[in-house]
Every structure is written in C-alpha cells, then in structure tokens.
Short mmCIF file of C-alpha atoms and ligand atoms in Angstrom, two decimals:
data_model
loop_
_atom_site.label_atom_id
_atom_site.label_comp_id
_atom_site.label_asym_id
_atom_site.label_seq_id
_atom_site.Cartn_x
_atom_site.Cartn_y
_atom_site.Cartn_z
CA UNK A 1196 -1.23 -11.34 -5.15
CA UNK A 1197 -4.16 -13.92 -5.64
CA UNK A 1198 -7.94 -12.23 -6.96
CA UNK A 1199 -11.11 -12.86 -5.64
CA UNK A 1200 -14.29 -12.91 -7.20
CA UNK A 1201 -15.95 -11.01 -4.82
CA UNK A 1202 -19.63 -11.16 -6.15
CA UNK A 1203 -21.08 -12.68 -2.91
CA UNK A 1204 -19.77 -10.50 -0.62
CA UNK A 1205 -19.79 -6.90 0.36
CA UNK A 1206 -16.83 -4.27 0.79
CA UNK A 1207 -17.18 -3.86 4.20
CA UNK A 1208 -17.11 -7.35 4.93
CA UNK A 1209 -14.36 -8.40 2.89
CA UNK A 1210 -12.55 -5.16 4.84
CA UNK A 1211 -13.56 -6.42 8.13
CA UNK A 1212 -12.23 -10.06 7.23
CA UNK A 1213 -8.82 -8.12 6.45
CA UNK A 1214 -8.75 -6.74 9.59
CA UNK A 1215 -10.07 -8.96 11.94
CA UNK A 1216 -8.97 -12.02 10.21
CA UNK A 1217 -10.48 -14.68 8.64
CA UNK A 1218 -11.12 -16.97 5.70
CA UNK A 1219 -11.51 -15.48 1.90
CA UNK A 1220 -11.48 -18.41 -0.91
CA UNK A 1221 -9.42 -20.70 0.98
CA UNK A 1222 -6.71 -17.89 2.36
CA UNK A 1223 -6.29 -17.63 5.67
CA UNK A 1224 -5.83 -13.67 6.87
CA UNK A 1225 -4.54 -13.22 10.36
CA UNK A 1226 -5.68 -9.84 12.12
CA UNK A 1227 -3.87 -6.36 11.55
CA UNK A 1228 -2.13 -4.76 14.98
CA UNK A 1229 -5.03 -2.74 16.99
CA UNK A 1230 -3.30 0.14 15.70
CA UNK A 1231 -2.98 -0.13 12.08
CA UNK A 1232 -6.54 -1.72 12.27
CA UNK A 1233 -7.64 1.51 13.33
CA UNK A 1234 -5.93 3.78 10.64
CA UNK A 1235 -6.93 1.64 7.72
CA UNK A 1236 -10.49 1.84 9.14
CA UNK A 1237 -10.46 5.91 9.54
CA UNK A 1238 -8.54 6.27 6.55
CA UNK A 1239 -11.98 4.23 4.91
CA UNK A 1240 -14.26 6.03 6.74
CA UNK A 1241 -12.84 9.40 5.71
CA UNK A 1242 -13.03 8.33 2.00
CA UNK A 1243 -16.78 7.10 2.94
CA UNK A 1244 -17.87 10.24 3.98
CA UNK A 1245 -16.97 12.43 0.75
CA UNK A 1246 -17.39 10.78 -2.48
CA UNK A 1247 -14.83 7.84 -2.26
CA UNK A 1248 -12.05 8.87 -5.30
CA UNK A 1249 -11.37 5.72 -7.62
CA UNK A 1250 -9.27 5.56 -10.66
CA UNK A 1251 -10.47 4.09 -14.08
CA UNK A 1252 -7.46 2.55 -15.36
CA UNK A 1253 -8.37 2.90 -19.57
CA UNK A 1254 -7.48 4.87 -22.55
CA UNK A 1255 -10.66 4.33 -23.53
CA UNK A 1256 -12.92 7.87 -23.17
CA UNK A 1257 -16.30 5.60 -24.46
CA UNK A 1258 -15.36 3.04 -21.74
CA UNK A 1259 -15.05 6.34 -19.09
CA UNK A 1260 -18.27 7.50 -19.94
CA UNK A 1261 -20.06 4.63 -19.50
CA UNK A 1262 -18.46 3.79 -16.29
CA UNK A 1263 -19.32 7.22 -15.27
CA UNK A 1264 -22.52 7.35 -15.89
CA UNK A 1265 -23.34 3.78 -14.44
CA UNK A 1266 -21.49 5.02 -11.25
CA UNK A 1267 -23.08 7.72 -10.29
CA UNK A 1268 -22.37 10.16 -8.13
CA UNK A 1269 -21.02 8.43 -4.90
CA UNK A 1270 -17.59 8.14 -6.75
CA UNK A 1271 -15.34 10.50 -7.82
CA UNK A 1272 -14.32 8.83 -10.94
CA UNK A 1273 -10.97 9.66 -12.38
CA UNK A 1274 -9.39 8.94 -15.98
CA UNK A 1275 -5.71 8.26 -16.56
CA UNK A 1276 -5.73 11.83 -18.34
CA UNK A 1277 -6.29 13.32 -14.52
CA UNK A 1278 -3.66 11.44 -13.71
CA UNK A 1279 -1.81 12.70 -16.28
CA UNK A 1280 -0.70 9.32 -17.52
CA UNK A 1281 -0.37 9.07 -21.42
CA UNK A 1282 1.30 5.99 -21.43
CA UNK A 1283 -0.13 2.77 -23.11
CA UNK A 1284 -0.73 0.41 -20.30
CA UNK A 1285 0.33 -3.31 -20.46
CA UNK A 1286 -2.12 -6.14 -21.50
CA UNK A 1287 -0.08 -8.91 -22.53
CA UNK A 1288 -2.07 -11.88 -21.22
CA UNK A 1289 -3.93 -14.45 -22.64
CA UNK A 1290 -7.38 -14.13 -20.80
CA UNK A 1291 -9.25 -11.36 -19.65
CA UNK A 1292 -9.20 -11.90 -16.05
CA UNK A 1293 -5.71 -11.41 -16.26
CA UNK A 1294 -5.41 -8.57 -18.43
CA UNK A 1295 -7.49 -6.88 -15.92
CA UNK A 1296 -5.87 -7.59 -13.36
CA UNK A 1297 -2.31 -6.29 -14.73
CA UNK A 1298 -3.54 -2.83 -16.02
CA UNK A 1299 -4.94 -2.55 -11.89
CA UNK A 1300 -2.11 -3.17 -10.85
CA UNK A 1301 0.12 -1.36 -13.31
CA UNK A 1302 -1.91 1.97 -12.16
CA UNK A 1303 -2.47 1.14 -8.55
CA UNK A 1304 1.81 0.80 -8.38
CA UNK A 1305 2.27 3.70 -10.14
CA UNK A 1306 -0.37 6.21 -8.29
CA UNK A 1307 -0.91 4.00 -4.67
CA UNK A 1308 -5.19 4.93 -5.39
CA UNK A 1309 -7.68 2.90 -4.92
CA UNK A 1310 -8.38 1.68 -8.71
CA UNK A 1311 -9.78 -0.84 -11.15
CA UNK A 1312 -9.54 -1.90 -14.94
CA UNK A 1313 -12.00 -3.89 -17.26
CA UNK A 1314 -11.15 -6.12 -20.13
CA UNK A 1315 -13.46 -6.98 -22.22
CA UNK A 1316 -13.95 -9.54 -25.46
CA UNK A 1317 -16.59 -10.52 -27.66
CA UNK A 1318 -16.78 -13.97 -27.79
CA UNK A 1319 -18.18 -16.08 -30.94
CA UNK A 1320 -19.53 -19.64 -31.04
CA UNK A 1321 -18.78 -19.99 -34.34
CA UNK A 1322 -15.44 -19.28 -34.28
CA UNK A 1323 -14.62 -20.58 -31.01
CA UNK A 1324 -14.50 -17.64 -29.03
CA UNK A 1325 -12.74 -15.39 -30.83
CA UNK A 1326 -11.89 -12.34 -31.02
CA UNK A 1327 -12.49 -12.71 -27.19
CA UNK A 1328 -8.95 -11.35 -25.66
CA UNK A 1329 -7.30 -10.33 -29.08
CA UNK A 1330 -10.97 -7.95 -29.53
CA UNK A 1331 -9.17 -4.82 -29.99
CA UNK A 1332 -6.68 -6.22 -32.29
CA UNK A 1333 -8.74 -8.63 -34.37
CA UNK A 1334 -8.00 -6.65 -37.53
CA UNK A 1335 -4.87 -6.77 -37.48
CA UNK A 1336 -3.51 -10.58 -36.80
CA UNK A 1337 -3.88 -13.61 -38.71
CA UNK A 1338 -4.19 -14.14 -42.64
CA UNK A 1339 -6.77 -11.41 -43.40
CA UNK A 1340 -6.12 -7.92 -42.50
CA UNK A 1341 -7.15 -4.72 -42.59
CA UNK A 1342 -3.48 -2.20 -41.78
CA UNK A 1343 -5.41 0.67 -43.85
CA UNK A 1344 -8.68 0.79 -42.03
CA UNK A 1345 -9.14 2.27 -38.54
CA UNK A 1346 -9.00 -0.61 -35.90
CA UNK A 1347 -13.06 -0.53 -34.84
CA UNK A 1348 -13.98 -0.75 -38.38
CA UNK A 1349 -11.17 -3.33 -39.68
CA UNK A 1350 -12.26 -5.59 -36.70
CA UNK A 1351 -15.63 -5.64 -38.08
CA UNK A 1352 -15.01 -6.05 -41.52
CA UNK A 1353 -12.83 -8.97 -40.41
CA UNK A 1354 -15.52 -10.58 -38.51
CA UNK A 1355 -18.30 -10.37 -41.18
CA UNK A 1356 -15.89 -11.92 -43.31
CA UNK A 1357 -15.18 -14.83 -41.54
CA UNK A 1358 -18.92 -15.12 -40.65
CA UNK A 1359 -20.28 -15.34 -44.27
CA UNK A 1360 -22.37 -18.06 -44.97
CA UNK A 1361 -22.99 -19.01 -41.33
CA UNK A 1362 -26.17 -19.00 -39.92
CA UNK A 1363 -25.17 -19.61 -36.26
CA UNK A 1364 -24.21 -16.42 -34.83
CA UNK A 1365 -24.31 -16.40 -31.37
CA UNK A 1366 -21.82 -14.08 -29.37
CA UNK A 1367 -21.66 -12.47 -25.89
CA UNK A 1368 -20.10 -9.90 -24.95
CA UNK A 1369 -17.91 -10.35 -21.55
CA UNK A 1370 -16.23 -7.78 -19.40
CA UNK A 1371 -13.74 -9.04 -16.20
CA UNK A 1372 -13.41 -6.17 -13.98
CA UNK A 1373 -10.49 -5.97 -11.31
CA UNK A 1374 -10.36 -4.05 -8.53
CA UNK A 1375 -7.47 -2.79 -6.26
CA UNK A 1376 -7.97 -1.79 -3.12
CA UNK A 1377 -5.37 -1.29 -0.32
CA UNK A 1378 -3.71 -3.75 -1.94
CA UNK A 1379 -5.84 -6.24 -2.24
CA UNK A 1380 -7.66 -7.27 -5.61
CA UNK A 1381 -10.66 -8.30 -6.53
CA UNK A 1382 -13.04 -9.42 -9.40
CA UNK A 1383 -16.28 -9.17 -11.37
CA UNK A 1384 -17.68 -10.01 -14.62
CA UNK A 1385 -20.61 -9.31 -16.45
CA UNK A 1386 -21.92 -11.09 -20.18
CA UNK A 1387 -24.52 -10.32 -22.20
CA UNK A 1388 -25.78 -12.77 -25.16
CA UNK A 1389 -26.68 -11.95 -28.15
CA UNK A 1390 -25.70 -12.63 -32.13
CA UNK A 1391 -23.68 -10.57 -34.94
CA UNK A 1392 -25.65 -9.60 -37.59
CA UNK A 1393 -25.20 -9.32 -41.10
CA UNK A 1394 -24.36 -6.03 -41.50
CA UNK A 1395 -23.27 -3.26 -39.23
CA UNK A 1396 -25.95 -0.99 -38.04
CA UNK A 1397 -26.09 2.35 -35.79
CA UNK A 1398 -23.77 5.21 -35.34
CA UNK A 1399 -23.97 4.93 -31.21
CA UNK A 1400 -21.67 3.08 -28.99
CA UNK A 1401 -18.09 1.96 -30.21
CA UNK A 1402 -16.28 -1.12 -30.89
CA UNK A 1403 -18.45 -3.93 -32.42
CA UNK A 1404 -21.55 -2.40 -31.32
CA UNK A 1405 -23.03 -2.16 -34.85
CA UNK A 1406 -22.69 -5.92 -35.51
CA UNK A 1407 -23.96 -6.98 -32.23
CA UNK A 1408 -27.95 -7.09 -31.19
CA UNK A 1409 -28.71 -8.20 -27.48
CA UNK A 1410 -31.00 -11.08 -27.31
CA UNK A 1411 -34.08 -10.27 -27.35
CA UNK A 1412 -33.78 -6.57 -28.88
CA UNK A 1413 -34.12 -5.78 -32.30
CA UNK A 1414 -31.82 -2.99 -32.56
CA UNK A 1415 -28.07 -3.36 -32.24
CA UNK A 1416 -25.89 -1.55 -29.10
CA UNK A 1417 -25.26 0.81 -32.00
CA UNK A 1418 -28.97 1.93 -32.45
CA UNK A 1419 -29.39 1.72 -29.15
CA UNK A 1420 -28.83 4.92 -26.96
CA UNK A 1421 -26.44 4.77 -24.28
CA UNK A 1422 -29.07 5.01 -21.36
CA UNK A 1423 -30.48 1.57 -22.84
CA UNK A 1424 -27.02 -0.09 -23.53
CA UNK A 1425 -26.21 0.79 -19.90
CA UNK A 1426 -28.75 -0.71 -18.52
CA UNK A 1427 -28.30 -4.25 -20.15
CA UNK A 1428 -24.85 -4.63 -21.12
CA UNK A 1429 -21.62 -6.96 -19.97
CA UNK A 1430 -20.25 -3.67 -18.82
CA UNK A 1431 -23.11 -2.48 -16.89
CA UNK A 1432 -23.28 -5.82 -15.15
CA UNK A 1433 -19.83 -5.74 -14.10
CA UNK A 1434 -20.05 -2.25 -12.73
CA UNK A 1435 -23.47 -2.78 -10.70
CA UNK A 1436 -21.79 -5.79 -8.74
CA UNK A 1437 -18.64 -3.63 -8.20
CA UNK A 1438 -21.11 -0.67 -7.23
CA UNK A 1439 -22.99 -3.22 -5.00
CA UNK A 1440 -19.57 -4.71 -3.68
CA UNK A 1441 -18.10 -0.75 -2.74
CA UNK A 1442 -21.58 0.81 -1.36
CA UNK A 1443 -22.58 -2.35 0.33
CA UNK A 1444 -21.71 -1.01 3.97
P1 ITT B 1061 -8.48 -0.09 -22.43
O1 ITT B 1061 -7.70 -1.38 -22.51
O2 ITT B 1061 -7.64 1.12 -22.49
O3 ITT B 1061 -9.42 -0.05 -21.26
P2 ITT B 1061 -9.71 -1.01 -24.91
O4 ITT B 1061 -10.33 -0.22 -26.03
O5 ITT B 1061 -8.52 -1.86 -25.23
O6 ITT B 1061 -9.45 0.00 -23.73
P3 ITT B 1061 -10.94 -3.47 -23.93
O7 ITT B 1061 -9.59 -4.06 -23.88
O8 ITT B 1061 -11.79 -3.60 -22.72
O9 ITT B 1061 -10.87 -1.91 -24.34
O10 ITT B 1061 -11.81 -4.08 -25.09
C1 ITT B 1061 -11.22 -4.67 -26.23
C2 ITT B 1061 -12.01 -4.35 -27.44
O11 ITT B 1061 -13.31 -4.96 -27.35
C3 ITT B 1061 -12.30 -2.87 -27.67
O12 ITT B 1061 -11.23 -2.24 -28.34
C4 ITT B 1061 -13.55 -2.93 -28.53
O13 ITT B 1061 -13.23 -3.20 -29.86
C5 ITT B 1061 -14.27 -4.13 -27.95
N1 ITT B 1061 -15.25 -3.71 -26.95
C6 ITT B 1061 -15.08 -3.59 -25.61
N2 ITT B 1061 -16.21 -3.17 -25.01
C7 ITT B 1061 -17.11 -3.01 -26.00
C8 ITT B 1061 -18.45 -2.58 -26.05
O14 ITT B 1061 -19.10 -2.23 -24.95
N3 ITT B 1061 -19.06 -2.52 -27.23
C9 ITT B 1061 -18.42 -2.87 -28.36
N4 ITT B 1061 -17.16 -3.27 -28.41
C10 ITT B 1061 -16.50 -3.35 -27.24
#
C-alpha cells in the first residue's frame, strides 16, 4: 500500500477523494458503490461525533504522553498497553518513513483501528546523519560500546565521544509519522534544528534530550519543561499537521 504525505490536504478531503474518486499523488481512485460510500461515511461520522478513538502504536510511555498532551481532548488516545499488546513491534527498515509505516501497519492488522506510529532520529552533520534510524540503538553497534550502561545514557556517552574535538555540532531532530486509516496510510514529519552540546544537561524529557539545545534556546529539551518542548519540537510538529489533517472537516 503506497503513503502519502498528506500535509496539504485535509481528512475530509482526502476521504471524499476515496469515495468519490479522484486523483491523490498520481493514483487514480475510482468511486466506492453508493452503498458502501454511505457506511464508510456514517461509520466516520459516528466516530466524529464522540471523541474519534486512535491507537498510538509505541512502547514508548514518554512518547504517549507527549502525544497525549499535544492531542488534546478530541481523541481518545490509546497505548498498546490498552490494547493489551506487550509485544515488541517490528522496525527493521532503513529510514524512518518506513519504520513508521511498518509499526502502523503491524498494529492496524492486528487490531483493524484507526492508528498511527512515529519514528524518530537525531540526525548529525558531523557525522553524516547518524544516529538518525539506528537512534535507539546507537550504543550498542559499531566499535565503541556501551552493553553495561542503560541504552538512553550509553547513546549519549557514545555520541559525545565521537563528537570530541568538533566544533560543528549541528543536529535536528526528525520525527516521520504514519497514519492508518481505513486502510489507507498516510504521512507527516516534523524537524527541529538545533546542536549537541558538550555535556548533557537537565533531568526532563528522555532520549538525547540533555545533549540537544533547540536553536535559538539556551536550555536543552532536558531543562526545558514539557509544555515548552511541546510546543517547538519535531514531535510536536508532526502531531499538529496530523491534528490539522484529522480535525480539518
Ligand atoms: P517506539 O519505537 O516504541 O515508538 P522508541 O523509543 O524506539 O519507541 P523512536 O524509534 O521514535 O522511539 O526513537 C528512537 C530513539 O530516538 C529513541 O529511543 C530516543 O533515544 C530518541 N528520541 C526519539 N524522540 C526523542 C525526543 O523527543 N527526545 C530525545 N530523544 C528522542
């Protein structure tokens, strides 16, 4: 099933295209039956009217929270634990888009709910992008590594080490997010720039938010409280143009 970037549309349009046919990126949708056209569009409007239910396909409880919170409360947001799926979902691919896109789609065939998944990397200049899709597991590939050390904390020891002595330290942060929705999928991203410091600082946040200050902020994610993080960050970007994309009716 192909993804679509679906910043410059709404929802509701991009339904109504499935339905009454049309173009979307080049593929050509030809019009549902009268009747089926009809049940998908009560079956929407019923999940309109009360707080539409979407999974949040992650392990991650930090990620959750955020999400939640940047939702609000039009969505009834649900975590794999609701779902009482413990498993560790696939993400076996060699960007993010598509890493996304397979932990959707992994949930959305196992439950049939409307869902979506974020991956997201932190991507430095100086060493060509990297960690970028192998973020989570940084510490723990390649000829330094940290086994012993818990995986956030390993990752950044790892990446102060291979940043010492360079002065260019520009990063961003960038999350893909993929959504499923009868069936269909598709995508948003959100980056934020910024550069790794030289030491880690802050107790907020998670990941490499102690190493990483937003331009043109002085503190790092990790000082910064999670009202201000959500309002600036890849994440938060991601989510407002899925938020836009779902509530854009
Ligand atoms: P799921 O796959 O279960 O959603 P995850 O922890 O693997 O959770 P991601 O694949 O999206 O999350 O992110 C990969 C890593 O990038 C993550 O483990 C963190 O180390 C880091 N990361 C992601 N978002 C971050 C953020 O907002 N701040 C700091 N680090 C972040």
């Amino acid at each position: 099933m192909a993804a679509y970037f679906c910043g410059h549309f709404s929802y509701m349009e991009f339904v109504l295209i499935l339905i009454l046919g049309g173009t979307i990126d080049g593929a050509t949708y030809n019009p549902l039956p009268f009747s089926v056209a009809v049940m998908v569009l009560e079956r929407l409007l019923i999940k309109c009217e009360c707080n539409m239910e979407i999974v949040f396909a992650t392990n991650n409880l930090h990620k959750l929270e955020e999400i939640s919170a940047l939702l609000g409360e039009n969505f009834q947001l649900l975590g794999l634990k609701d779902l009482n799926i413990s498993e560790e979902i696939p993400e076996d691919h060699a960007t993010l888009e598509e890493n996304a896109s397979q932990k959707a789609w992994y949930i959305y065939n196992r439950t049939g709910k409307s869902c979506f998944a974020d991956d997201t990397g932190l991507e430095v200049s100086a060493l060509n992008g990297a960690p970028g899709v192998y973020s989570a597991r940084y510490s723990r590939m390649g000829e330094i590594t940290f086994p012993d050390m818990k995986p956030a904390e390993g990752n950044i020891r790892k990446l102060l080490m291979e940043l010492e002595g360079v002065t260019e330290r520009e990063a961003r942060f960038r999350t893909v997010i993929a959504l499923i929705l009868n069936g269909v999928e598709c995508q948003f991203e959100g980056i934020v720039k910024g550069e790794i410091t030289l030491d880690s600082s802050g107790a907020e946040g998670f990941g490499y938010d102690p190493v990483f200050r937003p331009a043109g902020y002085h503190k790092t994610f990790a000082e910064m409280d999670l009202e201000l993080k959500n309002q600036i960050s890849h994440r938060a970007k991601a989510v407002q143009q899925l938020t836009e994309f779902l509530t854009g009716m």
